[in-house]
C-alpha positions in Angstrom: 7.9 -3.1 -9.8 4.6 -5.1 -9.7 4.6 -7.7 -12.2 1.8 -7.8 -14.8 -1.1 -10.2 -14.3 -1.7 -12.8 -17.1 -5.2 -12.7 -18.7 -7.3 -15.5 -20.3 -10.8 -15.4 -21.8 -11.0 -19.2 -22.2 -10.1 -22.2 -20.1 -7.1 -23.1 -22.4 -4.5 -22.4 -19.9 -0.6 -22.4 -20.4 1.2 -25.2 -18.8 2.6 -23.1 -16.0 -0.8 -22.1 -14.9 -2.3 -25.6 -14.8 -2.5 -27.1 -11.3 -3.0 -23.9 -9.5 -4.8 -22.4 -6.6 -8.2 -21.2 -8.1 -10.3 -18.6 -6.4 -13.9 -18.3 -8.0 -16.2 -15.5 -7.7 -17.0 -12.0 -9.0 -14.7 -10.2 -6.5 -16.7 -6.9 -7.1 -14.9 -4.2 -5.2 -11.9 -6.4 -4.2 -12.9 -5.4 -0.7 -11.4 -6.3 2.8 -13.4 -9.6 2.7 -11.9 -10.6 -0.6 -8.5 -9.4 0.6 -8.6 -11.7 3.5 -9.1 -14.6 1.0 -6.3 -13.6 -1.2 -4.0 -13.3 1.8 -4.8 -16.9 2.8 -4.4 -18.1 -0.9 -0.8 -16.4 -0.6 -0.1 -18.6 2.4 -1.0 -21.8 0.3 1.0 -20.4 -2.6 4.1 -20.3 -0.4 3.5 -23.6 1.4 2.7 -25.6 -1.9 4.8 -23.7 -4.5 1.8 -23.0 -6.6 0.5 -20.1 -8.7 -2.7 -18.2 -7.9 -5.4 -17.9 -10.4 -8.9 -16.2 -10.3 -11.9 -17.3 -12.3 -14.4 -14.5 -12.7 -17.2 -13.7 -15.0 -18.3 -11.0 -17.3 -21.0 -9.9 -17.3 -21.7 -10.3 -13.5 -24.0 -13.3 -13.6 -26.8 -11.5 -11.5 -26.8 -8.7 -14.2 -27.1 -11.3 -17.0 -30.2 -13.0 -15.4 -31.9 -9.9 -14.4 -32.2 -7.1 -17.1 -33.8 -4.8 -14.6 -30.3 -4.6 -12.7 -28.7 -1.7 -14.4 -26.5 0.0 -11.7 -24.7 -2.7 -9.6 -20.9 -2.8 -9.8 -18.5 -1.4 -7.3 -15.6 -1.6 -9.9 -15.2 -2.2 -13.6 -13.2 -5.1 -15.0 -10.0 -2.9 -15.5 -10.1 -1.6 -11.9 -10.7 -5.2 -10.4 -7.7 -6.7 -12.3 -5.4 -3.8 -11.3 -6.4 -4.4 -7.7 -5.8 -8.1 -8.1 -2.4 -7.5 -9.5 -1.5 -5.8 -6.3 -2.6 -8.9 -4.2 0.0 -11.4 -5.9 -2.5 -13.0 -8.4 -0.7 -14.6 -11.3 -3.5 -15.0 -13.6 -7.2 -14.3 -14.2 -9.6 -16.2 -16.4 -12.4 -13.8 -17.5 -15.1 -16.1 -18.7 -17.8 -14.7 -20.8 -21.1 -15.4 -19.1 -23.7 -16.2 -21.8 -26.6 -18.4 -22.4 -24.6 -21.4 -23.4 -22.4 -21.1 -20.4 -25.1 -20.6 -18.0 -26.6 -24.0 -19.1 -23.6 -26.1 -18.3 -24.5 -28.9 -15.8 -22.6 -28.6 -12.6 -21.0 -32.0 -12.9 -19.7 -30.9 -16.3 -18.2 -27.7 -14.7 -16.5 -29.9 -12.0 -15.2 -32.7 -14.3 -14.5 -30.9 -17.7 -13.6 -27.4 -16.6 -12.3 -27.4 -13.1 -10.5 -30.8 -13.4 -9.6 -31.4 -17.0 -9.1 -27.9 -18.3 -7.8 -26.0 -15.2 -6.5 -29.0 -13.1 -7.2 -26.9 -10.0 -5.3 -28.1 -6.8 -7.1 -25.8 -4.3 -10.5 -24.2 -5.0 -11.4 -21.2 -2.8 -15.1 -20.5 -2.8 -17.6 -18.8 -0.6 -20.2 -20.6 1.4 -23.1 -19.6 -0.7 -21.4 -20.3 -4.2 -23.6 -21.7 -6.7 -22.9 -22.8 -10.3 -24.2 -24.8 -13.2 -27.6 -24.9 -14.9 -30.3 -23.2 -12.7 -27.5 -22.8 -10.0 -27.9 -26.6 -9.4 -24.3 -26.9 -8.0 -23.1 -26.0 -4.6 -20.1 -26.3 -2.1 -21.4 -29.7 -1.0 -21.2 -31.0 -4.5 -17.7 -29.7 -5.0 -16.6 -31.3 -1.7 -18.1 -34.8 -2.7 -15.8 -34.8 -5.8 -12.7 -33.8 -4.0 -11.0 -37.2 -4.0 -12.2 -38.2 -7.5 -11.0 -35.0 -9.1 -7.9 -34.4 -6.9 -8.5 -31.0 -5.6 -9.3 -29.6 -2.2 -12.0 -27.1 -1.4 -11.2 -24.1 0.8 -14.1 -22.4 2.3 -12.7 -19.6 4.6 -15.0 -17.9 7.1 -16.3 -14.6 6.1 -14.8 -11.5 7.5 -16.9 -9.8 10.3 -16.5 -6.2 11.2 -18.7 -5.0 13.9 -20.7 -8.2 13.7 -21.5 -7.4 10.1 -20.2 -9.7 7.2 -18.1 -7.7 4.8 -19.7 -8.1 1.4 -20.1 -6.3 -1.8 -23.9 -6.1 -1.0 -23.1 -4.3 2.3 -20.8 -1.8 0.5 -23.5 -1.0 -2.1 -26.0 -0.4 0.7 -23.8 2.0 2.3 -23.0 3.9 -0.9 -26.7 4.1 -1.8 -27.5 5.7 1.7 -24.7 8.2 1.3 -22.5 6.3 3.9 -19.3 6.9 2.0 -16.9 6.7 5.0 -18.3 3.2 5.9 -18.1 2.0 2.3 -14.4 3.3 1.8 -13.4 1.5 5.1 -14.7 -1.7 3.8 -13.0 -1.3 0.4 -9.7 -0.2 2.2 -9.5 2.7 -0.3 -11.8 5.4 -1.8 -14.5 4.2 -4.0 -13.9 5.3 -7.4 -15.6 5.5 -10.9 -13.8 5.3 -14.2 -15.3 6.8 -17.3 -14.9 8.7 -20.4 -15.7 12.4 -20.4 -18.6 13.1 -22.8 -20.1 16.3 -24.2 -23.1 17.5 -22.2 -25.4 20.5 -22.4 -22.7 22.7 -20.8 -25.1 23.8 -18.0 -22.2 24.0 -15.5 -20.2 26.2 -17.9 -23.2 28.6 -18.3 -23.6 29.0 -14.5 -19.9 29.6 -14.1 -18.8 26.0 -12.9 -17.6 24.0 -15.9 -17.8 20.3 -15.4 -16.7 17.1 -17.0 -19.6 14.8 -17.6 -19.1 11.1 -17.1 -21.7 8.3 -17.9 -21.5 6.0 -14.9 -22.7 3.0 -17.1 -23.3 0.1 -14.8 -21.6 1.3 -11.7 -23.7 1.2 -8.5 -26.0 4.3 -8.0 -24.5 6.0 -4.9 -26.8 8.3 -3.1 -27.5 11.3 -5.6 -25.8 14.3 -4.2 -22.6 16.4 -3.9 -19.1 14.7 -3.0 -15.8 16.0 -2.4 -13.4 14.1 -5.0 -10.1 13.9 -6.6 -9.4 12.6 -10.1 -6.7 11.2 -12.4 -6.7 12.0 -16.1 -6.1 9.0 -18.3 -3.1 7.1 -16.9 -1.6 10.0 -15.1 -0.5 9.3 -11.5 -1.1 13.0 -10.6 -4.4 13.7 -8.8 -6.5 16.9 -9.0 -9.0 17.6 -6.2 -12.4 18.7 -7.2 -16.1 18.5 -6.4 -18.8 16.2 -8.2 -22.5 15.9 -8.4 -23.8 12.6 -9.0 -27.5 12.7 -10.0 -30.3 13.8 -12.2 -29.9 17.6 -12.0 -33.4 18.2 -10.7 -33.2 22.0 -11.1 -32.7 21.5 -14.9 -35.5 18.6 -15.0 -32.7 16.1 -15.8 -33.7 12.4 -16.5 -30.6 10.5 -16.8 -28.1 9.9 -14.0 -24.8 11.6 -14.5 -21.6 12.2 -12.8 -20.5 15.8 -13.2 -17.0 16.7 -12.0 -15.5 20.1 -11.5 -11.7 20.1 -11.0 -10.0 22.8 -9.0 -7.4 25.0 -10.6 -7.7 23.1 -13.9 -8.1 24.4 -17.4 -8.0 22.2 -20.6 -9.9 20.0 -22.8 -11.0 16.8 -21.2 -13.4 15.5 -24.0 -12.8 11.7 -24.8 -10.3 11.4 -21.9 -10.7 9.0 -19.1 -11.2 10.3 -15.7 -10.9 8.1 -12.6 -12.9 9.9 -9.8 -12.2 9.1 -6.2 -15.1 9.8 -3.8 -13.6 11.3 -0.7 -16.6 12.9 1.1 -20.3 13.0 1.0 -21.2 16.7 1.2 -25.0 16.6 0.8 -28.0 15.2 -1.0 -29.2 16.4 -4.4 -32.1 18.8 -4.2 -34.3 20.9 -6.6 -33.7 24.6 -6.3 -36.3 27.2 -7.3 -33.9 28.9 -9.7 -30.3 28.9 -11.1 -29.3 31.7 -8.8 -30.2 29.7 -5.7 -28.3 26.8 -7.2 -25.2 28.9 -7.9 -25.3 30.2 -4.4 -25.4 26.6 -2.9 -22.5 25.5 -5.3 -20.3 28.3 -3.8 -21.0 26.9 -0.3 -20.3 23.3 -1.5 -17.0 24.4 -3.1 -15.8 25.9 0.2 -16.6 22.7 1.9 -15.0 20.5 -0.7 -11.7 22.6 -0.8 -11.3 21.9 3.0 -11.4 18.0 2.4 -8.0 16.5 3.0 
């Protein structure tokens, strides 16, 4: 049985979590590059008998500073913690990223938070890590205070696959281009979206294909189109295969991005329940049809394709 991860929303750590290995970052997607980092931290944990902690931020700082960035995330907070739990992380500090926190001077972050509050022994950061007011702090500054503050900076080399650095940015690009297979390989699992089922205009039901409508909130906007999927309802471990349309429904002149999921061999009320939708295969791009009959005909073809997906 996997033990449960301990969550903090402040820097007031329990005694057993002070003096730990600390990994700092957003860890969006907890992809293969992140997993390499956690594996290395696990070696340090074994060698020095220390706990592993993660310092991450909500909302993602990039989204906080730029209101125009709406659809960005690969995973929500809940998914991220679940993935970290599987990687032997002992605790996570989810720091609320707000105006006050963004103005902390880098030297204060090092001395007051990293050293005094957390008492970090090893600090894992990426090479381009920036922190403090106006992003004034960098890895060079962190290294400068190693001896004074009694910690060691670990800056692992990024993971390269086919000469490309594995990053959340690269995975987002793959998803946006409809390259789902490439994105899933770098995530080491199927990309998934979790959201509550909402009442829609019941357009799917009217044309013979009832769908569960999910607002994707701030998830990255993958290429609008039709996907073969499988879904879990609430906390159930059972998966149900299906087909999904992610997009604006141009045939109906839709304006809002929506994820519509049709589950095979399922009947029941899904309103206000949570669906975790795994994206298995990209079938085709979204397109506008001349009429509903043409759309219905295309959906039948898409259904046959989706049912063949393993």
